[in-house]
PDB file of C-alpha atoms and ligand atoms in Angstrom:
ATOM      1  CA  MET A  30      32.089  66.683  17.727  1.00 90.00           C
ATOM      2  CA  LYS A  31      34.460  64.549  15.531  1.00 96.00           C
ATOM      3  CA  HIS A  32      36.504  66.244  12.508  1.00 97.00           C
ATOM      4  CA  PHE A  33      37.419  63.717  10.368  1.00 98.00           C
ATOM      5  CA  PRO A  34      41.417  64.005   8.829  1.00 96.00           C
ATOM      6  CA  GLU A  35      42.152  63.478   4.625  1.00 96.00           C
ATOM      7  CA  SER A  36      43.476  59.890   5.161  1.00 96.00           C
ATOM      8  CA  GLU A  37      40.219  58.526   7.215  1.00 97.00           C
ATOM      9  CA  PHE A  38      37.619  59.875   4.929  1.00 98.00           C
ATOM     10  CA  ILE A  39      38.843  60.634   1.681  1.00 98.00           C
ATOM     11  CA  ILE A  40      36.603  62.921  -0.643  1.00 98.00           C
ATOM     12  CA  ASN A  41      37.311  63.073  -4.686  1.00 98.00           C
ATOM     13  CA  ALA A  42      38.592  65.991  -6.007  1.00 98.00           C
ATOM     14  CA  ASP A  43      35.211  66.551  -7.748  1.00 98.00           C
ATOM     15  CA  GLY A  44      33.462  66.897  -3.965  1.00 98.00           C
ATOM     16  CA  SER A  45      32.525  63.638  -3.897  1.00 98.00           C
ATOM     17  CA  VAL A  46      32.625  60.285  -1.043  1.00 98.00           C
ATOM     18  CA  PHE A  47      35.412  58.165  -2.751  1.00 98.00           C
ATOM     19  CA  HIS A  48      34.106  55.092  -4.146  1.00 98.00           C
ATOM     20  CA  LEU A  49      30.209  55.799  -4.238  1.00 98.00           C
ATOM     21  CA  HIS A  50      31.555  59.076  -6.432  1.00 98.00           C
ATOM     22  CA  LEU A  51      28.126  60.640  -5.055  1.00 99.00           C
ATOM     23  CA  GLN A  52      27.442  64.418  -3.706  1.00 98.00           C
ATOM     24  CA  PRO A  53      26.189  65.128  -0.343  1.00 98.00           C
ATOM     25  CA  GLU A  54      23.262  67.007  -2.066  1.00 98.00           C
ATOM     26  CA  GLN A  55      22.263  63.846  -4.384  1.00 98.00           C
ATOM     27  CA  LEU A  56      21.527  61.757  -1.161  1.00 98.00           C
ATOM     28  CA  ARG A  57      17.982  60.484  -0.910  1.00 98.00           C
ATOM     29  CA  ASP A  58      16.636  59.441   2.808  1.00 98.00           C
ATOM     30  CA  LYS A  59      14.976  56.664   1.399  1.00 99.00           C
ATOM     31  CA  ILE A  60      17.660  54.447  -0.465  1.00 99.00           C
ATOM     32  CA  ILE A  61      17.198  50.619  -2.161  1.00 98.00           C
ATOM     33  CA  LEU A  62      19.827  48.654  -2.330  1.00 99.00           C
ATOM     34  CA  VAL A  63      20.230  45.859  -4.589  1.00 98.00           C
ATOM     35  CA  GLY A  64      23.581  43.557  -5.218  1.00 98.00           C
ATOM     36  CA  ASP A  65      23.807  43.880  -9.229  1.00 98.00           C
ATOM     37  CA  PRO A  66      24.699  47.346 -10.792  1.00 98.00           C
ATOM     38  CA  GLY A  67      22.233  45.886 -13.661  1.00 97.00           C
ATOM     39  CA  ARG A  68      19.345  45.299 -11.445  1.00 98.00           C
ATOM     40  CA  VAL A  69      19.834  49.170 -10.747  1.00 98.00           C
ATOM     41  CA  ASP A  70      18.097  50.284 -14.474  1.00 98.00           C
ATOM     42  CA  LEU A  71      15.479  47.771 -12.996  1.00 98.00           C
ATOM     43  CA  VAL A  72      14.339  49.586  -9.892  1.00 98.00           C
ATOM     44  CA  ALA A  73      14.968  52.647 -12.059  1.00 98.00           C
ATOM     45  CA  SER A  74      12.367  51.634 -14.450  1.00 98.00           C
ATOM     46  CA  PHE A  75      10.070  51.968 -12.499  1.00 98.00           C
ATOM     47  CA  PHE A  76      10.419  55.578 -10.989  1.00 98.00           C
ATOM     48  CA  ASP A  77       8.490  58.609 -12.685  1.00 98.00           C
ATOM     49  CA  THR A  78      11.366  60.473 -12.694  1.00 98.00           C
ATOM     50  CA  ARG A  79      15.344  60.465 -13.463  1.00 98.00           C
ATOM     51  CA  GLU A  80      17.333  63.197 -11.848  1.00 98.00           C
ATOM     52  CA  PHE A  81      20.806  61.464 -11.525  1.00 98.00           C
ATOM     53  CA  GLU A  82      22.764  58.661 -12.389  1.00 98.00           C
ATOM     54  CA  VAL A  83      26.014  58.109 -10.906  1.00 98.00           C
ATOM     55  CA  SER A  84      28.531  55.206 -12.008  1.00 98.00           C
ATOM     56  CA  SER A  85      31.707  54.356  -9.894  1.00 98.00           C
ATOM     57  CA  ARG A  86      33.552  50.213 -10.092  1.00 98.00           C
ATOM     58  CA  GLU A  87      30.176  47.846  -8.691  1.00 98.00           C
ATOM     59  CA  PHE A  88      28.462  50.683  -7.294  1.00 98.00           C
ATOM     60  CA  HIS A  89      26.238  52.293  -9.564  1.00 98.00           C
ATOM     61  CA  THR A  90      23.490  54.884  -8.264  1.00 99.00           C
ATOM     62  CA  ILE A  91      20.678  56.360  -9.693  1.00 99.00           C
ATOM     63  CA  GLY A  92      18.379  59.111  -8.024  1.00 99.00           C
ATOM     64  CA  GLY A  93      14.806  60.074  -8.620  1.00 98.00           C
ATOM     65  CA  THR A  94      11.097  59.885  -7.270  1.00 98.00           C
ATOM     66  CA  TYR A  95       8.789  56.782  -7.203  1.00 98.00           C
ATOM     67  CA  LYS A  96       4.923  58.084  -6.862  1.00 98.00           C
ATOM     68  CA  GLY A  97       6.405  61.697  -5.470  1.00 96.00           C
ATOM     69  CA  LYS A  98       8.693  60.073  -3.141  1.00 98.00           C
ATOM     70  CA  LEU A  99      12.052  61.006  -3.121  1.00 98.00           C
ATOM     71  CA  VAL A 100      13.932  57.375  -3.587  1.00 98.00           C
ATOM     72  CA  MET A 101      17.497  56.519  -4.885  1.00 98.00           C
ATOM     73  CA  CYS A 102      18.952  53.270  -6.073  1.00 99.00           C
ATOM     74  CA  LEU A 103      22.371  51.981  -5.369  1.00 98.00           C
ATOM     75  CA  SER A 104      24.394  49.078  -5.672  1.00 99.00           C
ATOM     76  CA  HIS A 105      26.648  47.058  -3.152  1.00 98.00           C
ATOM     77  CA  GLY A 106      28.010  44.048  -5.413  1.00 98.00           C
ATOM     78  CA  ILE A 107      29.223  41.312  -3.660  1.00 98.00           C
ATOM     79  CA  GLY A 108      29.508  40.556  -0.119  1.00 98.00           C
ATOM     80  CA  THR A 109      29.765  42.235   3.219  1.00 98.00           C
ATOM     81  CA  ASP A 110      33.318  44.124   2.789  1.00 98.00           C
ATOM     82  CA  ASN A 111      31.043  45.920   0.113  1.00 98.00           C
ATOM     83  CA  ILE A 112      28.489  46.862   2.416  1.00 99.00           C
ATOM     84  CA  ASP A 113      31.086  48.344   5.296  1.00 98.00           C
ATOM     85  CA  ILE A 114      31.787  50.482   2.363  1.00 98.00           C
ATOM     86  CA  VAL A 115      28.537  51.456   1.133  1.00 99.00           C
ATOM     87  CA  VAL A 116      26.875  51.791   4.658  1.00 99.00           C
ATOM     88  CA  ASN A 117      29.986  54.350   6.032  1.00 99.00           C
ATOM     89  CA  GLU A 118      30.455  56.744   2.774  1.00 99.00           C
ATOM     90  CA  LEU A 119      25.978  56.936   2.857  1.00 99.00           C
ATOM     91  CA  ASP A 120      26.244  58.019   6.476  1.00 99.00           C
ATOM     92  CA  ALA A 121      29.172  60.633   6.207  1.00 99.00           C
ATOM     93  CA  LEU A 122      27.309  61.757   2.706  1.00 99.00           C
ATOM     94  CA  ALA A 123      24.537  62.613   5.856  1.00 99.00           C
ATOM     95  CA  ASN A 124      26.370  63.221   9.060  1.00 98.00           C
ATOM     96  CA  ILE A 125      29.756  64.503   7.859  1.00 98.00           C
ATOM     97  CA  ASP A 126      29.954  68.251   6.924  1.00 98.00           C
ATOM     98  CA  PHE A 127      32.333  67.802   3.469  1.00 98.00           C
ATOM     99  CA  SER A 128      34.229  71.152   3.472  1.00 98.00           C
ATOM    100  CA  THR A 129      35.008  71.413   7.286  1.00 98.00           C
ATOM    101  CA  ARG A 130      35.359  67.159   7.121  1.00 98.00           C
ATOM    102  CA  TYR A 131      33.055  67.941  11.111  1.00 98.00           C
ATOM    103  CA  GLU A 132      30.538  65.656  11.490  1.00 98.00           C
ATOM    104  CA  LYS A 133      27.421  67.231  11.653  1.00 98.00           C
ATOM    105  CA  PRO A 134      25.656  68.732  15.029  1.00 98.00           C
ATOM    106  CA  GLN A 135      22.215  67.116  13.531  1.00 98.00           C
ATOM    107  CA  PHE A 136      21.716  63.665  13.343  1.00 98.00           C
ATOM    108  CA  ARG A 137      20.135  62.125   9.552  1.00 99.00           C
ATOM    109  CA  GLN A 138      18.728  59.136   9.327  1.00 99.00           C
ATOM    110  CA  LEU A 139      18.797  56.780   6.302  1.00 99.00           C
ATOM    111  CA  THR A 140      16.202  53.714   5.597  1.00 99.00           C
ATOM    112  CA  LEU A 141      18.300  51.461   3.817  1.00 99.00           C
ATOM    113  CA  VAL A 142      16.204  48.694   2.268  1.00 99.00           C
ATOM    114  CA  ARG A 143      18.416  46.248   0.314  1.00 99.00           C
ATOM    115  CA  VAL A 144      15.898  43.944  -2.035  1.00 98.00           C
ATOM    116  CA  GLY A 145      18.078  40.443  -2.823  1.00 98.00           C
ATOM    117  CA  THR A 146      17.984  36.737  -4.371  1.00 97.00           C
ATOM    118  CA  SER A 147      19.110  33.938  -2.035  1.00 97.00           C
ATOM    119  CA  GLY A 148      19.324  30.660  -1.480  1.00 97.00           C
ATOM    120  CA  GLY A 149      16.965  28.981   0.846  1.00 97.00           C
ATOM    121  CA  LEU A 150      17.388  26.441   3.333  1.00 97.00           C
ATOM    122  CA  GLN A 151      13.702  25.351   4.737  1.00 97.00           C
ATOM    123  CA  PRO A 152      10.724  23.648   3.072  1.00 94.00           C
ATOM    124  CA  HIS A 153       8.541  26.536   4.565  1.00 94.00           C
ATOM    125  CA  VAL A 154      10.353  29.445   2.167  1.00 95.00           C
ATOM    126  CA  PRO A 155      10.348  27.677  -1.814  1.00 94.00           C
ATOM    127  CA  ILE A 156      11.718  28.877  -4.769  1.00 94.00           C
ATOM    128  CA  GLY A 157       9.902  32.766  -5.307  1.00 95.00           C
ATOM    129  CA  THR A 158       9.077  33.125  -1.836  1.00 96.00           C
ATOM    130  CA  PRO A 159      10.165  36.602  -0.480  1.00 98.00           C
ATOM    131  CA  VAL A 160      11.913  35.921   2.745  1.00 98.00           C
ATOM    132  CA  ILE A 161      12.971  39.742   5.206  1.00 98.00           C
ATOM    133  CA  ALA A 162      16.076  39.137   7.073  1.00 98.00           C
ATOM    134  CA  GLU A 163      14.437  39.371  10.357  1.00 98.00           C
ATOM    135  CA  LYS A 164      17.379  38.428  11.787  1.00 98.00           C
ATOM    136  CA  SER A 165      20.551  37.946  10.492  1.00 99.00           C
ATOM    137  CA  ILE A 166      23.642  35.657  11.063  1.00 99.00           C
ATOM    138  CA  GLY A 167      26.684  37.537   9.722  1.00 98.00           C
ATOM    139  CA  PHE A 168      29.740  34.350   8.323  1.00 98.00           C
ATOM    140  CA  ASP A 169      31.682  38.058   7.887  1.00 96.00           C
ATOM    141  CA  GLY A 170      33.254  39.018  10.687  1.00 96.00           C
ATOM    142  CA  VAL A 171      32.749  42.909   9.414  1.00 98.00           C
ATOM    143  CA  LEU A 172      30.656  44.290  12.515  1.00 98.00           C
ATOM    144  CA  ASN A 173      33.282  42.368  15.334  1.00 98.00           C
ATOM    145  CA  PHE A 174      35.516  45.359  14.808  1.00 98.00           C
ATOM    146  CA  TYR A 175      33.299  47.522  15.979  1.00 98.00           C
ATOM    147  CA  ALA A 176      32.798  48.753  19.381  1.00 98.00           C
ATOM    148  CA  GLY A 177      29.263  48.508  20.727  1.00 96.00           C
ATOM    149  CA  ARG A 178      28.958  45.505  18.445  1.00 98.00           C
ATOM    150  CA  ASP A 179      27.940  43.761  21.798  1.00 98.00           C
ATOM    151  CA  ARG A 180      25.379  46.318  22.260  1.00 98.00           C
ATOM    152  CA  VAL A 181      23.558  45.366  18.562  1.00 98.00           C
ATOM    153  CA  CYS A 182      23.737  41.738  19.269  1.00 98.00           C
ATOM    154  CA  ASP A 183      21.658  38.721  20.323  1.00 98.00           C
ATOM    155  CA  LEU A 184      24.061  37.066  22.406  1.00 98.00           C
ATOM    156  CA  ASP A 185      22.214  34.619  23.451  1.00 98.00           C
ATOM    157  CA  PHE A 186      21.357  33.527  19.974  1.00 98.00           C
ATOM    158  CA  GLU A 187      25.118  33.478  18.972  1.00 98.00           C
ATOM    159  CA  ARG A 188      26.086  31.419  22.022  1.00 98.00           C
ATOM    160  CA  ALA A 189      23.088  28.584  21.409  1.00 98.00           C
ATOM    161  CA  PHE A 190      23.721  29.161  17.511  1.00 98.00           C
ATOM    162  CA  CYS A 191      27.593  28.270  17.797  1.00 98.00           C
ATOM    163  CA  GLU A 192      26.598  25.702  20.353  1.00 98.00           C
ATOM    164  CA  PHE A 193      24.781  23.517  18.247  1.00 98.00           C
ATOM    165  CA  VAL A 194      26.789  23.573  15.011  1.00 98.00           C
ATOM    166  CA  LYS A 195      29.745  23.103  16.716  1.00 98.00           C
ATOM    167  CA  TRP A 196      30.797  26.363  15.729  1.00 98.00           C
ATOM    168  CA  ASN A 197      34.657  25.830  14.338  1.00 97.00           C
ATOM    169  CA  PRO A 198      36.865  29.416  15.654  1.00 94.00           C
ATOM    170  CA  LEU A 199      39.055  29.593  12.860  1.00 95.00           C
ATOM    171  CA  TRP A 200      36.293  30.427  11.088  1.00 95.00           C
ATOM    172  CA  ALA A 201      35.310  34.784  12.138  1.00 93.00           C
ATOM    173  CA  ALA A 202      33.059  34.907  15.014  1.00 96.00           C
ATOM    174  CA  PRO A 203      29.101  34.745  13.955  1.00 98.00           C
ATOM    175  CA  TYR A 204      27.116  38.066  15.230  1.00 98.00           C
ATOM    176  CA  VAL A 205      23.681  37.684  15.051  1.00 98.00           C
ATOM    177  CA  VAL A 206      21.562  40.780  14.774  1.00 98.00           C
ATOM    178  CA  ASP A 207      17.903  41.799  14.215  1.00 98.00           C
ATOM    179  CA  ALA A 208      16.855  44.129  11.488  1.00 98.00           C
ATOM    180  CA  ASP A 209      15.135  47.571  12.170  1.00 98.00           C
ATOM    181  CA  SER A 210      11.303  46.267  13.445  1.00 98.00           C
ATOM    182  CA  GLU A 211       9.470  49.479  13.013  1.00 98.00           C
ATOM    183  CA  LEU A 212      10.926  49.055   8.990  1.00 98.00           C
ATOM    184  CA  VAL A 213      10.030  45.189   9.194  1.00 98.00           C
ATOM    185  CA  ALA A 214       6.625  45.832  10.224  1.00 98.00           C
ATOM    186  CA  ARG A 215       6.218  48.675   7.272  1.00 97.00           C
ATOM    187  CA  ILE A 216       7.804  46.325   4.654  1.00 98.00           C
ATOM    188  CA  GLY A 217       6.970  43.364   5.509  1.00 97.00           C
ATOM    189  CA  GLY A 218       3.223  42.162   4.923  1.00 90.00           C
ATOM    190  CA  ASP A 219       1.151  38.832   4.780  1.00 93.00           C
ATOM    191  CA  ASP A 220       3.006  38.209   1.348  1.00 96.00           C
ATOM    192  CA  MET A 221       6.354  38.191   2.928  1.00 98.00           C
ATOM    193  CA  VAL A 222       7.550  34.915   5.559  1.00 98.00           C
ATOM    194  CA  ARG A 223       9.748  36.927   8.351  1.00 98.00           C
ATOM    195  CA  GLY A 224      12.995  34.815   8.883  1.00 98.00           C
ATOM    196  CA  VAL A 225      16.286  34.312  10.179  1.00 98.00           C
ATOM    197  CA  THR A 226      19.083  35.054   7.085  1.00 98.00           C
ATOM    198  CA  ILE A 227      22.759  33.850   7.122  1.00 98.00           C
ATOM    199  CA  SER A 228      24.994  36.448   5.679  1.00 98.00           C
ATOM    200  CA  ALA A 229      27.781  34.457   4.245  1.00 98.00           C
ATOM    201  CA  ASN A 230      31.323  35.471   3.314  1.00 97.00           C
ATOM    202  CA  GLY A 231      31.841  33.207   0.113  1.00 98.00           C
ATOM    203  CA  PHE A 232      29.762  31.917  -2.401  1.00 97.00           C
ATOM    204  CA  TYR A 233      31.230  28.238  -2.195  1.00 97.00           C
ATOM    205  CA  GLY A 234      32.920  26.778   1.239  1.00 97.00           C
ATOM    206  CA  PRO A 235      30.938  29.171   3.613  1.00 97.00           C
ATOM    207  CA  GLN A 236      27.560  28.307   2.180  1.00 97.00           C
ATOM    208  CA  GLY A 237      28.330  24.605   1.857  1.00 96.00           C
ATOM    209  CA  ARG A 238      28.841  23.994  -1.984  1.00 96.00           C
ATOM    210  CA  GLU A 239      31.695  21.629  -2.451  1.00 97.00           C
ATOM    211  CA  LEU A 240      32.844  21.946  -5.699  1.00 98.00           C
ATOM    212  CA  ARG A 241      36.890  20.561  -6.551  1.00 98.00           C
ATOM    213  CA  ILE A 242      38.258  21.236  -3.057  1.00 98.00           C
ATOM    214  CA  PRO A 243      36.619  19.326   0.439  1.00 98.00           C
ATOM    215  CA  LEU A 244      34.987  21.208   2.883  1.00 98.00           C
ATOM    216  CA  ALA A 245      36.035  21.500   6.907  1.00 97.00           C
ATOM    217  CA  ASP A 246      32.892  20.785   7.778  1.00 98.00           C
ATOM    218  CA  PRO A 247      30.529  18.604   5.335  1.00 97.00           C
ATOM    219  CA  GLU A 248      27.588  18.745   7.627  1.00 97.00           C
ATOM    220  CA  LEU A 249      27.344  22.086   8.506  1.00 98.00           C
ATOM    221  CA  ASN A 250      24.377  22.900   6.109  1.00 97.00           C
ATOM    222  CA  LYS A 251      22.498  19.621   7.974  1.00 97.00           C
ATOM    223  CA  LYS A 252      23.283  20.943  11.504  1.00 98.00           C
ATOM    224  CA  ILE A 253      22.372  24.782  10.330  1.00 98.00           C
ATOM    225  CA  GLU A 254      19.289  23.134   8.734  1.00 97.00           C
ATOM    226  CA  ALA A 255      18.152  21.529  12.065  1.00 98.00           C
ATOM    227  CA  PHE A 256      18.766  24.278  14.255  1.00 98.00           C
ATOM    228  CA  LYS A 257      15.823  25.607  16.664  1.00 98.00           C
ATOM    229  CA  TYR A 258      15.829  29.155  18.633  1.00 98.00           C
ATOM    230  CA  GLY A 259      12.680  29.076  19.996  1.00 97.00           C
ATOM    231  CA  SER A 260      10.192  28.936  17.434  1.00 97.00           C
ATOM    232  CA  GLN A 261      13.246  30.349  14.968  1.00 98.00           C
ATOM    233  CA  VAL A 262      14.707  28.405  12.525  1.00 98.00           C
ATOM    234  CA  VAL A 263      17.692  29.289  10.175  1.00 98.00           C
ATOM    235  CA  THR A 264      15.624  30.084   6.457  1.00 98.00           C
ATOM    236  CA  ASN A 265      18.214  31.305   3.816  1.00 98.00           C
ATOM    237  CA  TYR A 266      21.572  32.733   2.834  1.00 98.00           C
ATOM    238  CA  GLU A 267      22.800  35.298   0.946  1.00 98.00           C
ATOM    239  CA  MET A 268      25.508  37.680   1.569  1.00 98.00           C
ATOM    240  CA  GLU A 269      24.937  41.182   2.646  1.00 98.00           C
ATOM    241  CA  SER A 270      22.072  41.054   5.408  1.00 99.00           C
ATOM    242  CA  SER A 271      24.229  41.055   8.708  1.00 98.00           C
ATOM    243  CA  ALA A 272      27.083  44.202   7.980  1.00 99.00           C
ATOM    244  CA  LEU A 273      23.825  46.364   6.457  1.00 99.00           C
ATOM    245  CA  ALA A 274      21.718  45.680   9.591  1.00 99.00           C
ATOM    246  CA  GLY A 275      24.453  45.675  12.105  1.00 99.00           C
ATOM    247  CA  LEU A 276      25.862  48.884  10.883  1.00 99.00           C
ATOM    248  CA  ALA A 277      23.131  50.856  10.198  1.00 99.00           C
ATOM    249  CA  LYS A 278      22.199  50.157  13.827  1.00 98.00           C
ATOM    250  CA  LEU A 279      25.511  51.335  15.374  1.00 98.00           C
ATOM    251  CA  MET A 280      25.000  54.193  13.801  1.00 98.00           C
ATOM    252  CA  GLY A 281      21.238  54.856  14.190  1.00 98.00           C
ATOM    253  CA  HIS A 282      19.648  54.282  11.091  1.00 98.00           C
ATOM    254  CA  LYS A 283      16.838  52.443   9.810  1.00 98.00           C
ATOM    255  CA  ALA A 284      17.863  48.988   7.346  1.00 99.00           C
ATOM    256  CA  MET A 285      16.335  46.067   7.138  1.00 99.00           C
ATOM    257  CA  THR A 286      16.799  42.858   3.375  1.00 99.00           C
ATOM    258  CA  VAL A 287      14.264  41.159   1.764  1.00 98.00           C
ATOM    259  CA  CYS A 288      15.307  38.213  -0.707  1.00 98.00           C
ATOM    260  CA  SER A 289      13.866  36.204  -3.242  1.00 97.00           C
ATOM    261  CA  ILE A 290      14.128  32.823  -3.114  1.00 97.00           C
ATOM    262  CA  ILE A 291      16.208  31.836  -6.509  1.00 95.00           C
ATOM    263  CA  ALA A 292      17.369  28.420  -5.050  1.00 94.00           C
ATOM    264  CA  ASN A 293      16.164  25.489  -2.582  1.00 90.00           C
ATOM    265  CA  ARG A 294      19.712  24.324  -0.782  1.00 88.00           C
ATOM    266  CA  VAL A 295      17.723  20.906   0.882  1.00 85.00           C
ATOM    267  CA  ALA A 296      16.052  19.786  -2.552  1.00 83.00           C
ATOM    268  CA  HIS A 297      18.576  21.194  -4.791  1.00 87.00           C
ATOM    269  CA  HIS A 298      16.872  23.013  -7.258  1.00 89.00           C
ATOM    270  CA  ALA A 299      17.631  26.531  -8.750  1.00 89.00           C
ATOM    271  CA  ASN A 300      15.249  28.497 -10.551  1.00 87.00           C
ATOM    272  CA  PRO A 301      16.864  30.258 -13.273  1.00 85.00           C
ATOM    273  CA  ASN A 302      14.326  32.662 -14.588  1.00 83.00           C
ATOM    274  CA  TYR A 303      13.650  34.673 -11.263  1.00 90.00           C
ATOM    275  CA  LYS A 304      13.609  37.819 -12.834  1.00 92.00           C
ATOM    276  CA  THR A 305       9.644  38.187 -12.250  1.00 94.00           C
ATOM    277  CA  ALA A 306       9.759  37.270  -8.890  1.00 96.00           C
ATOM    278  CA  VAL A 307      12.726  39.980  -8.119  1.00 96.00           C
ATOM    279  CA  SER A 308      11.122  42.651  -9.914  1.00 97.00           C
ATOM    280  CA  ASP A 309       7.624  42.707  -8.297  1.00 97.00           C
ATOM    281  CA  LEU A 310       9.413  42.722  -5.056  1.00 98.00           C
ATOM    282  CA  ILE A 311      11.761  45.645  -6.011  1.00 98.00           C
ATOM    283  CA  GLN A 312       7.981  46.682  -6.886  1.00 98.00           C
ATOM    284  CA  THR A 313       6.294  45.823  -3.345  1.00 98.00           C
ATOM    285  CA  VAL A 314       9.682  47.804  -1.690  1.00 98.00           C
ATOM    286  CA  LEU A 315       9.034  50.668  -3.817  1.00 98.00           C
ATOM    287  CA  GLU A 316       5.673  51.169  -2.562  1.00 98.00           C
ATOM    288  CA  ARG A 317       5.757  50.148   1.162  1.00 98.00           C
ATOM    289  CA  ILE A 318       9.375  52.322   1.713  1.00 98.00           C
TER     290      ILE A 318
HETATM  291  C1  R1P B  20      25.634  35.686  -5.402  1.00 90.90           C
HETATM  292  O1  R1P B  20      25.428  35.455  -6.345  1.00 90.90           O
HETATM  293  C2  R1P B  20      24.979  37.417  -4.747  1.00 90.90           C
HETATM  294  O2  R1P B  20      23.607  36.845  -4.652  1.00 90.90           O
HETATM  295  C3  R1P B  20      22.861  37.481  -3.676  1.00 90.90           C
HETATM  296  C4  R1P B  20      24.162  37.645  -2.598  1.00 90.90           C
HETATM  297  O3  R1P B  20      23.590  38.200  -1.788  1.00 90.90           O
HETATM  298  C5  R1P B  20      25.561  37.736  -2.937  1.00 90.90           C
HETATM  299  O4  R1P B  20      24.991  39.292  -3.570  1.00 90.90           O
HETATM  300  O5  R1P B  20      22.414  38.863  -3.435  1.00 90.90           O
HETATM  301  P1  R1P B  20      22.142  40.003  -4.318  1.00 90.90           P
HETATM  302  O6  R1P B  20      21.142  39.123  -5.745  1.00 90.90           O
HETATM  303  O7  R1P B  20      21.466  40.748  -3.635  1.00 90.90           O
HETATM  304  O8  R1P B  20      23.655  40.346  -5.337  1.00 90.90           O
END
């Protein structure tokens, strides 16, 4: 069994994990992830009971029950760098013994569902549509730092995508990874679209938004919209699903992302009143998780 020294795996003085500040006893197997710490209260407003609440930086967690199911909701902030922290620390809470610092002999599997917001890239995903990231394209590079990334990635899709959009090798190499198929089948109904989601490593330039400084490739989004892989097209942009799907897969957990479309990048429309759609989506996911 692997042993983890203090420098590699930091436990706070109160026995909680470094960034999330959660204790191993607080961990629930079914976890809803949201970006915004404020949205955790919205998710918890649907719980029957609230058993604990922990807040540290952008990581806000409430644990409780939903219709008798033990659940917790945790915010991850923005970006796959945060997902690297969240998924590693949740896995440590489940699979490392905090008193001995050894990996536990028995693997404990977690179910992680991110409910987010997103920008749509295709006409069949108008504002208000919930889109499951059945496949994620990570522009961020986080997964490339882990051994075994080729084992969990769709290498043919990666090659086809890079060739079609004339990917600049100066940008982080994209990785393409599928969400957990059993989880997608369970959470995704006829009320959700299954798509290909890009997790960008920024909100502006990396998603083709040009404010005062010009883009390296102003045509990139046009090429992304036109890219086809069999019957699959790129449906939407967000900033976390790739690392969530990839790290969970490497560790043996079940993970997926579903996002409500709040802006249409092609038609240049945004809906600032997206809260009802997100709230409905949260309730649907709580029912099905
Ligand atoms: C950017 O505004 C943020 O919104 C989207 C992106 O993924 C990024 O985190 O998702 P959330 O609403 O879940 O945070």
